[in-house]
GROMACS .gro file of C-alpha atoms in nm:
model
  221
    1UNK     CA    1  10.067   8.945  10.140
    2UNK     CA    2  10.160   9.011  10.504
    3UNK     CA    3   9.894   9.174  10.707
    4UNK     CA    4   9.950   9.402  11.013
    5UNK     CA    5   9.726   9.596  11.251
    6UNK     CA    6   9.830   9.897  11.447
    7UNK     CA    7   9.605   9.932  11.747
    8UNK     CA    8   9.624  10.275  11.891
    9UNK     CA    9   9.533  10.298  12.261
   10UNK     CA   10   9.640  10.637  12.408
   11UNK     CA   11   9.331  10.736  12.596
   12UNK     CA   12   9.297  10.846  12.948
   13UNK     CA   13   8.993  10.801  13.169
   14UNK     CA   14   8.894  11.165  13.174
   15UNK     CA   15   8.574  11.161  12.976
   16UNK     CA   16   8.485  10.824  13.122
   17UNK     CA   17   8.536  10.971  13.473
   18UNK     CA   18   8.751  10.668  13.543
   19UNK     CA   19   9.066  10.625  13.754
   20UNK     CA   20   9.225  10.412  13.483
   21UNK     CA   21   9.262  10.473  13.110
   22UNK     CA   22   8.944  10.370  12.917
   23UNK     CA   23   9.119  10.089  12.718
   24UNK     CA   24   9.187   9.907  13.041
   25UNK     CA   25   8.839   9.916  13.179
   26UNK     CA   26   8.685   9.569  13.197
   27UNK     CA   27   8.384   9.456  13.008
   28UNK     CA   28   8.276   9.094  13.009
   29UNK     CA   29   8.551   9.014  13.266
   30UNK     CA   30   8.853   9.153  13.076
   31UNK     CA   31   8.996   9.487  12.953
   32UNK     CA   32   8.839   9.648  12.643
   33UNK     CA   33   9.175   9.639  12.470
   34UNK     CA   34   9.198   9.264  12.501
   35UNK     CA   35   8.860   9.223  12.324
   36UNK     CA   36   8.986   9.450  12.042
   37UNK     CA   37   9.307   9.247  11.997
   38UNK     CA   38   9.108   8.920  11.999
   39UNK     CA   39   8.875   9.045  11.720
   40UNK     CA   40   9.172   9.090  11.483
   41UNK     CA   41   9.333   8.752  11.570
   42UNK     CA   42   8.990   8.587  11.516
   43UNK     CA   43   8.989   8.736  11.161
   44UNK     CA   44   9.346   8.646  11.074
   45UNK     CA   45   9.553   8.420  11.294
   46UNK     CA   46   9.876   8.513  11.112
   47UNK     CA   47   9.818   8.886  11.154
   48UNK     CA   48  10.106   9.081  11.307
   49UNK     CA   49   9.987   9.303  11.592
   50UNK     CA   50  10.142   9.631  11.689
   51UNK     CA   51  10.000   9.791  12.008
   52UNK     CA   52  10.079  10.161  12.056
   53UNK     CA   53  10.052  10.277  12.418
   54UNK     CA   54  10.176  10.582  12.613
   55UNK     CA   55  10.513  10.471  12.765
   56UNK     CA   56  10.385  10.536  13.116
   57UNK     CA   57  10.102  10.284  13.063
   58UNK     CA   58  10.304   9.996  12.932
   59UNK     CA   59  10.397   9.838  13.276
   60UNK     CA   60  10.031   9.849  13.370
   61UNK     CA   61   9.931   9.681  13.053
   62UNK     CA   62  10.185   9.406  13.103
   63UNK     CA   63  10.053   9.350  13.455
   64UNK     CA   64   9.698   9.316  13.313
   65UNK     CA   65   9.831   9.058  13.054
   66UNK     CA   66   9.973   8.854  13.344
   67UNK     CA   67   9.659   8.888  13.553
   68UNK     CA   68   9.428   8.771  13.268
   69UNK     CA   69   9.677   8.518  13.129
   70UNK     CA   70   9.660   8.710  12.792
   71UNK     CA   71   9.913   8.541  12.567
   72UNK     CA   72   9.833   8.673  12.225
   73UNK     CA   73  10.168   8.778  12.071
   74UNK     CA   74  10.198   9.151  12.007
   75UNK     CA   75  10.466   9.415  11.970
   76UNK     CA   76  10.443   9.725  12.195
   77UNK     CA   77  10.544  10.062  12.063
   78UNK     CA   78  10.558  10.385  12.260
   79UNK     CA   79  10.293  10.638  12.167
   80UNK     CA   80  10.353  11.000  12.067
   81UNK     CA   81  10.211  11.331  12.172
   82UNK     CA   82   9.915  11.305  11.932
   83UNK     CA   83   9.735  11.030  11.741
   84UNK     CA   84   9.933  11.128  11.429
   85UNK     CA   85  10.258  11.079  11.608
   86UNK     CA   86  10.143  10.753  11.765
   87UNK     CA   87  10.033  10.604  11.433
   88UNK     CA   88  10.363  10.715  11.280
   89UNK     CA   89  10.558  10.538  11.552
   90UNK     CA   90  10.348  10.228  11.479
   91UNK     CA   91  10.420  10.249  11.106
   92UNK     CA   92  10.789  10.294  11.180
   93UNK     CA   93  10.790   9.952  11.351
   94UNK     CA   94  10.682   9.787  11.021
   95UNK     CA   95  10.961   9.680  10.791
   96UNK     CA   96  10.856   9.563  10.444
   97UNK     CA   97  10.544   9.579  10.235
   98UNK     CA   98  10.191   9.445  10.274
   99UNK     CA   99   9.870   9.577  10.422
  100UNK     CA  100   9.813   9.750  10.756
  101UNK     CA  101   9.485   9.818  10.935
  102UNK     CA  102   9.485  10.109  11.186
  103UNK     CA  103   9.224  10.058  11.462
  104UNK     CA  104   9.113  10.237  11.773
  105UNK     CA  105   9.188  10.040  12.085
  106UNK     CA  106   8.843  10.113  12.231
  107UNK     CA  107   8.651   9.974  11.936
  108UNK     CA  108   8.620   9.612  12.060
  109UNK     CA  109   8.314   9.510  11.858
  110UNK     CA  110   8.458   9.526  11.509
  111UNK     CA  111   8.337   9.223  11.322
  112UNK     CA  112   8.549   8.963  11.140
  113UNK     CA  113   8.352   9.050  10.817
  114UNK     CA  114   8.455   9.417  10.835
  115UNK     CA  115   8.818   9.333  10.908
  116UNK     CA  116   8.839   9.095  10.619
  117UNK     CA  117   8.663   9.330  10.379
  118UNK     CA  118   8.890   9.616  10.476
  119UNK     CA  119   9.199   9.412  10.385
  120UNK     CA  120   9.047   9.288  10.063
  121UNK     CA  121   8.947   9.638   9.942
  122UNK     CA  122   9.283   9.788  10.049
  123UNK     CA  123   9.471   9.516   9.864
  124UNK     CA  124   9.277   9.600   9.540
  125UNK     CA  125   9.240   9.975   9.569
  126UNK     CA  126   9.510  10.096   9.805
  127UNK     CA  127   9.291  10.182  10.104
  128UNK     CA  128   8.964  10.099  10.273
  129UNK     CA  129   8.795  10.318  10.539
  130UNK     CA  130   8.497  10.194  10.742
  131UNK     CA  131   8.193  10.421  10.768
  132UNK     CA  132   7.822  10.424  10.850
  133UNK     CA  133   7.541  10.664  10.739
  134UNK     CA  134   7.413  10.922  10.980
  135UNK     CA  135   7.095  10.833  11.163
  136UNK     CA  136   7.002  11.176  11.287
  137UNK     CA  137   6.932  11.505  11.117
  138UNK     CA  138   7.224  11.751  11.120
  139UNK     CA  139   7.250  12.126  11.083
  140UNK     CA  140   7.534  12.342  10.970
  141UNK     CA  141   7.615  12.623  11.209
  142UNK     CA  142   7.775  12.945  11.096
  143UNK     CA  143   7.804  13.216  11.355
  144UNK     CA  144   7.459  13.281  11.491
  145UNK     CA  145   7.286  13.111  11.197
  146UNK     CA  146   7.225  12.749  11.118
  147UNK     CA  147   7.062  12.550  10.835
  148UNK     CA  148   6.965  12.196  10.764
  149UNK     CA  149   7.189  11.987  10.539
  150UNK     CA  150   7.129  11.658  10.357
  151UNK     CA  151   7.253  11.388  10.590
  152UNK     CA  152   7.267  11.139  10.301
  153UNK     CA  153   7.578  11.327  10.180
  154UNK     CA  154   7.765  11.254  10.504
  155UNK     CA  155   7.908  10.945  10.667
  156UNK     CA  156   8.040  10.873  11.016
  157UNK     CA  157   8.391  10.736  10.999
  158UNK     CA  158   8.503  10.436  11.207
  159UNK     CA  159   8.799  10.212  11.208
  160UNK     CA  160   8.962   9.995  11.075
  161UNK     CA  161   9.120  10.215  10.817
  162UNK     CA  162   9.330   9.984  10.614
  163UNK     CA  163   9.613  10.070  10.368
  164UNK     CA  164   9.885   9.940  10.149
  165UNK     CA  165  10.184   9.996  10.368
  166UNK     CA  166  10.406  10.182  10.110
  167UNK     CA  167  10.125  10.430  10.053
  168UNK     CA  168  10.034  10.519  10.412
  169UNK     CA  169  10.403  10.535  10.515
  170UNK     CA  170  10.465  10.787  10.236
  171UNK     CA  171  10.156  10.986  10.343
  172UNK     CA  172  10.283  11.007  10.702
  173UNK     CA  173  10.606  11.170  10.592
  174UNK     CA  174  10.416  11.502  10.577
  175UNK     CA  175  10.427  11.751  10.861
  176UNK     CA  176  10.132  11.711  11.096
  177UNK     CA  177   9.861  11.967  11.081
  178UNK     CA  178   9.515  12.029  11.239
  179UNK     CA  179   9.323  11.896  10.937
  180UNK     CA  180   9.433  11.542  11.003
  181UNK     CA  181   9.129  11.411  11.193
  182UNK     CA  182   9.206  11.045  11.111
  183UNK     CA  183   9.440  10.835  10.911
  184UNK     CA  184   9.244  10.860  10.593
  185UNK     CA  185   9.274  11.246  10.603
  186UNK     CA  186   9.652  11.201  10.602
  187UNK     CA  187   9.638  10.986  10.286
  188UNK     CA  188   9.386  11.218  10.127
  189UNK     CA  189   9.624  11.510  10.186
  190UNK     CA  190   9.866  11.327   9.952
  191UNK     CA  191   9.603  11.332   9.677
  192UNK     CA  192   9.476  10.972   9.712
  193UNK     CA  193   9.108  10.885   9.677
  194UNK     CA  194   8.950  10.741   9.982
  195UNK     CA  195   8.746  10.418   9.945
  196UNK     CA  196   8.465  10.379  10.194
  197UNK     CA  197   8.339  10.042  10.305
  198UNK     CA  198   8.029   9.954  10.503
  199UNK     CA  199   8.072   9.963  10.882
  200UNK     CA  200   7.843   9.856  11.164
  201UNK     CA  201   7.655  10.067  11.424
  202UNK     CA  202   7.774   9.817  11.695
  203UNK     CA  203   8.136   9.910  11.613
  204UNK     CA  204   8.130  10.182  11.879
  205UNK     CA  205   8.423  10.382  12.011
  206UNK     CA  206   8.395  10.356  12.392
  207UNK     CA  207   8.488  10.696  12.531
  208UNK     CA  208   8.217  10.800  12.781
  209UNK     CA  209   8.024  10.634  13.057
  210UNK     CA  210   7.717  10.614  12.827
  211UNK     CA  211   7.928  10.415  12.574
  212UNK     CA  212   8.027  10.174  12.853
  213UNK     CA  213   7.657  10.103  12.919
  214UNK     CA  214   7.605  10.042  12.553
  215UNK     CA  215   7.913   9.817  12.531
  216UNK     CA  216   7.787   9.593  12.817
  217UNK     CA  217   7.450   9.574  12.647
  218UNK     CA  218   7.609   9.469  12.325
  219UNK     CA  219   7.807   9.199  12.508
  220UNK     CA  220   7.499   9.072  12.697
  221UNK     CA  221   7.300   9.055  12.372
   0.00000   0.00000   0.00000
């Protein structure tokens, strides 16, 4: 069964307070995005890679590939005005059936084990969504009031989120709405049950300066 990954990298450097988009910031001597792509190729050498980038960022990315002699084959697709539209553009670049993982470009520490498990579960059950338990206590806020809730009933969602292609393509035919916080929520809107798989606390999404400190610590460890 053919395997694909859509890597969505549409971020800016605003929250990172960086002059360049966060996916292009270097850790360990190369851009975060290159680490992310390499993680998937390490898991499956035959994987077909689709990289979704804002059109304006594509020339810069190609320049980085030349600078770092980055030769891993990948297809580049123009991003949309939202994550939903960007993922949809990536899905439209896939012709035929199989499995597709959808992954944040700024999650470079996803493990081979998680990637392989996500494809395995998606092949069997239709989808696999990576998650981890909450570490901290949480409270529900309603107006001026708040109350404690049982954190064991909640999970933090990560990527990859992996799907049978025909299922997720059908789900993305729906009109975009504000309840779509990730790809799993789009599939759930169609009435499909979401299957959670175990993630990893090191599989961080690098979006702030604090995350960058943590990313370098993970690399150095």
